[in-house]
Every structure is written in C-alpha cells, then in structure tokens.
C-alpha cells in the first residue's frame, strides 16, 4: 500500500484538536506528516512543525505559502487537514480543492450556507475528496448501530433523541476569559454558539445512524449567561425526510456533565443507545425482549464495525482512534475504494443550513422551518 503524504493547517502547539489529528492521521502508518502551516504566528508554526519532524522547506509560515510550495512538487501532499478556527475554513478549503488537493475540514465546515454550497460545488468540479471531521461517527460501535438500522434490526425508526451537553462554560465569573468569550461573539463564532459548536455533531449523528436527512426544524435558543450574544443552550426539534421525529438538546452550562454526548434511536421493533463516555458499548433492546450490551470487538458485528475495530475486545477505544478511522477511510478513498461512511461536504453544508435555520427559528418563536440547503430542496 502506497504511503500518502499529509499536511495540516492549524493544530499548532497547545491547540485543542491538533494532537487528535496527528495521532489519528499517523495511527496506521498510512500517512506521513510531510508539511504544515500550524500556527497563526508564522515563526511559531515553522518551529513547531520542524520539532514534529517536518523538513524545514515544508514547515510553512502560513497557508498561502504552503499552497504555493506544495502545488508543483512531485511528492506533494495527498491530503490537507484544515484545523484552524471556524472563520478561516472556507477560504482555505476552497483554495486547496481548486488546486486539486483532497481536504479534511474541521467542523463547522463554513460560516454560511452559501459558502457551504460553494464548497460542495468546488469539490464536485475538482473531483477531489472533501470530508468533514464528524469523527464520532467513525467509532466502530456507531457503525454497528447504523448497520443495524440499515439492516432493519430495529424496524422503521420512529424517534431519535440526542444531546451533547457539558458544563465547561457554566461559570459566569469566567465568562470573560478570552478562551471562552470568543465562542459567544458573533464576529468570531458566526450566527450560533453552542448549536454550531456541539449541536451539529449530535444532528449529524442522528442523520448518520438513521441513514436519513433532516428536513425541517424548530429551535429554542437561550443565552443563560446574559452577557453572551450567542446561545449557550438550545433545544431543537426536527423531522427527517423518512418521517422520523427528532429531539436534540445541547448546552455548555450543564454543570456536572463532562462530555455528555449520547443518542437513543427508537424503532418499531427495538431501541438502541450509545454514549460517547462509554464508546465501546451499544445498548440494544428488541421489542418485548431483554436489554443487551453489544461490545466493540465481539463476534457477529456488521462488517463496517469489524473493519474499524483496531483495539481488541475489552480494551478502551479512544477519541483519537475515531479520528484515526476518518483517516483510514480517507486513505482508502484516495486509493479509489468506496467509503460511504466518510462524512462529506454535503454533510457539512446540511449542518450549516441547520444552524442558520435554527437561528431564524429561535428568533421567530420556534417556528417550524425548512432546514435543507437550497441545493437539496
Ligand atoms: P484552538 O484555538 O485550540 O487552536 C487553533 C490553532 O490554529 C492554533 O494553533 C492557532 O495558532 C492555529 N491557527 C489559527 N489561525 C491560523 C491560520 N490562519 N493559519 C494557520 N494556523 C492558524 O482551536 P481548536 O479548538 O483546536 O479548534 C480548531 C477547529 O477544530 C475549530 O474549527 C473547531 O470547531 C474544531 N474542533 C473540532 C472538534 C471535533 O470534535 N471534530 C473538537 C475541537 C475542535
């Protein structure tokens, strides 16, 4: 198997998501970390890239220098990850796709729906892969849940209930801390705070497991800490194209919750439950039957769950390994395999449309609105 060259923009020293990408991309030895523009401070980015083993001539000061330096090389990068703050994703991802690079973009993919639709079009025209890092969907046991739904094992899905709630921004005395404040500042974060940051992981997960798309939604947003311009709590009701009823709660002021991302799927003949704090286990209850725990790595799992179970049964499956599964699928896709679990730019723009619709609905007393991007109506 040919080893692929990989580059990253953002994810510099001390960043939150950078280490998960470095571990994830290199976990299976399928990518070499060949180039990077890792920091908004050019010198710090160059120095950190070299400390991670990148050659001096490929340790770039910014992304425009990286694009110019990489595009005509024979050994140019096969994939670039965009792990910078949200407002920069669009111009970087677009420029690299137009220059013929495969892209993995962090969520939210863009700031507006129009930008998201532009990325979908540019990716199609370039023939290159544009994936979005909805990495929770790459846990093996989440793939098992999706395969069970596809296989009819819980019948037609009636209801999906999900939440992604934590309490790490719940201290009003810390609301002015610069690391917290920008997330609720429209100039930095865009139209939405908590829903665009965490809620879209839960919304994507609902679509992913149910194998269906969100069509309409109604939202109630609250800034429970009044100095915040954007919401720190949201309740979003939605309906999927196939008729499934959806309920989503996301919050950053739920003190006592650490990383509360979980999802329950209720079908006509059974129910499923998955929680990110116990990512190895899927709880399954057939109608009229006993509740069972399906463990990652056990016999009889669906093929997609088996393929991505890299740690044997009873050993914990870490978050970076879910990111590693995204890279594993990207390497396969770059080599020409079909990997339909890989979250694509269509998934990215659907999230942006949901964010903008939720903002409009919340301002309009929770009115039900069409949540699909215009290009998919
Ligand atoms: P951060 O603020 O911790 O780090 C951002 C990094 O990007 C820093 O190293 C900074 O120097 C660098 N940077 C900023 N502007 C740059 C530019 N123009 N060129 C090159 N480097 C630049 O941010 P964090 O939390 O790592 O978030 C980055 C992105 O990842 C965000 O879009 C966020 O939503 C996403 N994210 C996704 C997660 C997931 O579960 N998929 C989890 C955490 C973050």
Short mmCIF file of N, CA and C in Angstrom, two decimals, residues 123-181:
data_model
loop_
_atom_site.label_atom_id
_atom_site.label_comp_id
_atom_site.label_asym_id
_atom_site.label_seq_id
_atom_site.Cartn_x
_atom_site.Cartn_y
_atom_site.Cartn_z
N UNK A 123 -15.83 21.05 -4.72
CA UNK A 123 -15.34 19.68 -4.53
C UNK A 123 -15.78 18.79 -5.70
N UNK A 124 -17.04 18.95 -6.12
CA UNK A 124 -17.56 18.14 -7.24
C UNK A 124 -16.77 18.43 -8.51
N UNK A 125 -16.56 19.75 -8.78
CA UNK A 125 -15.87 20.14 -10.01
C UNK A 125 -14.42 19.65 -10.00
N UNK A 126 -13.81 19.63 -8.83
CA UNK A 126 -12.39 19.24 -8.77
C UNK A 126 -12.22 17.73 -8.82
N UNK A 127 -13.29 17.00 -8.49
CA UNK A 127 -13.17 15.53 -8.44
C UNK A 127 -12.38 15.06 -7.23
N UNK A 128 -12.11 15.95 -6.30
CA UNK A 128 -11.32 15.61 -5.10
C UNK A 128 -12.25 15.33 -3.92
N UNK A 129 -11.71 14.67 -2.90
CA UNK A 129 -12.49 14.37 -1.70
C UNK A 129 -12.51 15.60 -0.80
N UNK A 130 -13.70 15.97 -0.33
CA UNK A 130 -13.79 16.96 0.75
C UNK A 130 -14.59 16.31 1.86
N UNK A 131 -13.92 16.01 2.96
CA UNK A 131 -14.57 15.36 4.09
C UNK A 131 -14.63 16.35 5.25
N UNK A 132 -15.57 16.13 6.16
CA UNK A 132 -15.71 16.98 7.34
C UNK A 132 -15.52 16.09 8.57
N UNK A 133 -14.84 16.61 9.58
CA UNK A 133 -14.44 15.74 10.69
C UNK A 133 -15.55 15.49 11.73
N UNK A 134 -16.62 14.83 11.28
CA UNK A 134 -17.63 14.35 12.23
C UNK A 134 -17.13 13.01 12.76
N UNK A 135 -16.08 13.10 13.59
CA UNK A 135 -15.31 11.91 13.93
C UNK A 135 -16.07 10.92 14.81
N UNK A 136 -17.06 11.40 15.59
CA UNK A 136 -17.79 10.46 16.45
C UNK A 136 -18.47 9.38 15.61
N UNK A 137 -18.81 9.72 14.36
CA UNK A 137 -19.48 8.73 13.50
C UNK A 137 -18.54 7.61 13.08
N UNK A 138 -17.25 7.73 13.40
CA UNK A 138 -16.28 6.71 12.99
C UNK A 138 -15.95 5.72 14.12
N UNK A 139 -16.59 5.87 15.29
CA UNK A 139 -16.43 4.83 16.30
C UNK A 139 -17.01 3.53 15.74
N UNK A 140 -16.30 2.41 15.94
CA UNK A 140 -16.81 1.15 15.38
C UNK A 140 -18.23 0.80 15.81
N UNK A 141 -18.56 1.08 17.06
CA UNK A 141 -19.88 0.64 17.54
C UNK A 141 -20.98 1.59 17.04
N UNK A 142 -20.62 2.80 16.66
CA UNK A 142 -21.59 3.69 15.98
C UNK A 142 -21.88 3.12 14.58
N UNK A 143 -20.82 2.63 13.93
CA UNK A 143 -21.02 1.99 12.62
C UNK A 143 -21.93 0.75 12.75
N UNK A 144 -21.79 0.04 13.90
CA UNK A 144 -22.65 -1.11 14.16
C UNK A 144 -24.12 -0.65 14.26
N UNK A 145 -24.34 0.47 14.97
CA UNK A 145 -25.71 0.98 15.13
C UNK A 145 -26.30 1.32 13.76
N UNK A 146 -25.51 1.99 12.93
CA UNK A 146 -26.01 2.39 11.61
C UNK A 146 -26.32 1.15 10.75
N UNK A 147 -25.42 0.14 10.84
CA UNK A 147 -25.63 -1.08 10.05
C UNK A 147 -26.89 -1.81 10.54
N UNK A 148 -27.14 -1.80 11.85
CA UNK A 148 -28.35 -2.46 12.37
C UNK A 148 -29.61 -1.77 11.87
N UNK A 149 -29.58 -0.41 11.83
CA UNK A 149 -30.74 0.32 11.33
C UNK A 149 -30.94 0.01 9.84
N UNK A 150 -29.83 0.05 9.08
CA UNK A 150 -29.92 -0.24 7.64
C UNK A 150 -30.44 -1.65 7.38
N UNK A 151 -30.08 -2.56 8.28
CA UNK A 151 -30.44 -3.97 8.13
C UNK A 151 -31.85 -4.26 8.64
N UNK A 152 -32.55 -3.25 9.11
CA UNK A 152 -33.92 -3.43 9.58
C UNK A 152 -34.02 -4.06 10.96
N UNK A 153 -32.93 -4.09 11.74
CA UNK A 153 -32.95 -4.82 13.01
C UNK A 153 -33.76 -4.12 14.10
N UNK A 154 -34.07 -2.84 13.94
CA UNK A 154 -35.00 -2.21 14.90
C UNK A 154 -36.26 -1.69 14.18
N UNK A 155 -36.45 -2.14 12.95
CA UNK A 155 -37.62 -1.71 12.18
C UNK A 155 -37.51 -0.25 11.77
N UNK A 156 -38.60 0.28 11.27
CA UNK A 156 -38.60 1.69 10.84
C UNK A 156 -38.37 2.57 12.07
N UNK A 157 -37.49 3.57 11.93
CA UNK A 157 -37.17 4.42 13.09
C UNK A 157 -38.29 5.44 13.30
N UNK A 158 -38.84 5.43 14.53
CA UNK A 158 -39.90 6.40 14.85
C UNK A 158 -39.32 7.69 15.43
N UNK A 159 -38.32 7.51 16.33
CA UNK A 159 -37.90 8.64 17.16
C UNK A 159 -36.41 8.57 17.41
N UNK A 160 -35.73 9.73 17.35
CA UNK A 160 -34.32 9.80 17.74
C UNK A 160 -34.18 10.95 18.74
N UNK A 161 -33.50 10.65 19.86
CA UNK A 161 -33.32 11.65 20.92
C UNK A 161 -31.82 11.74 21.20
N UNK A 162 -31.26 12.94 21.11
CA UNK A 162 -29.80 13.06 21.28
C UNK A 162 -29.47 14.31 22.08
N UNK A 163 -28.35 14.27 22.76
CA UNK A 163 -27.89 15.51 23.39
C UNK A 163 -26.37 15.55 23.43
N UNK A 164 -25.85 16.76 23.39
CA UNK A 164 -24.41 16.99 23.51
C UNK A 164 -24.28 18.17 24.47
N UNK A 165 -24.13 17.85 25.75
CA UNK A 165 -24.20 18.90 26.75
C UNK A 165 -23.07 18.77 27.75
N UNK A 166 -22.43 19.90 28.05
CA UNK A 166 -21.36 19.92 29.04
C UNK A 166 -21.53 21.17 29.89
N UNK A 167 -20.74 21.26 30.97
CA UNK A 167 -20.89 22.41 31.86
C UNK A 167 -19.66 23.29 31.92
N UNK A 168 -18.78 23.17 30.90
CA UNK A 168 -17.48 23.84 30.99
C UNK A 168 -17.53 25.36 30.78
N UNK A 169 -18.67 25.88 30.31
CA UNK A 169 -18.82 27.34 30.21
C UNK A 169 -19.93 27.82 31.14
N UNK A 170 -20.12 27.09 32.22
CA UNK A 170 -21.24 27.39 33.12
C UNK A 170 -20.90 28.36 34.24
N UNK A 171 -19.62 28.73 34.35
CA UNK A 171 -19.20 29.62 35.43
C UNK A 171 -19.28 31.07 34.95
N UNK A 172 -20.30 31.82 35.42
CA UNK A 172 -20.50 33.20 34.94
C UNK A 172 -19.30 34.09 35.26
N UNK A 173 -18.55 33.76 36.32
CA UNK A 173 -17.41 34.60 36.68
C UNK A 173 -16.24 34.39 35.71
N UNK A 174 -16.32 33.33 34.88
CA UNK A 174 -15.25 33.03 33.92
C UNK A 174 -15.66 33.40 32.49
N UNK A 175 -16.86 34.03 32.36
CA UNK A 175 -17.40 34.26 31.01
C UNK A 175 -16.54 35.21 30.19
N UNK A 176 -15.72 36.04 30.85
CA UNK A 176 -14.86 36.98 30.11
C UNK A 176 -13.49 36.41 29.78
N UNK A 177 -13.22 35.20 30.22
CA UNK A 177 -11.96 34.53 29.85
C UNK A 177 -11.89 34.47 28.31
N UNK A 178 -10.79 34.99 27.70
CA UNK A 178 -10.73 35.07 26.23
C UNK A 178 -10.94 33.72 25.54
N UNK A 179 -10.54 32.60 26.16
CA UNK A 179 -10.71 31.28 25.53
C UNK A 179 -12.18 30.87 25.47
N UNK A 180 -12.99 31.47 26.36
CA UNK A 180 -14.43 31.15 26.40
C UNK A 180 -15.23 32.20 25.62
N UNK A 181 -14.86 33.48 25.79
CA UNK A 181 -15.69 34.58 25.29
C UNK A 181 -15.90 34.54 23.78
#
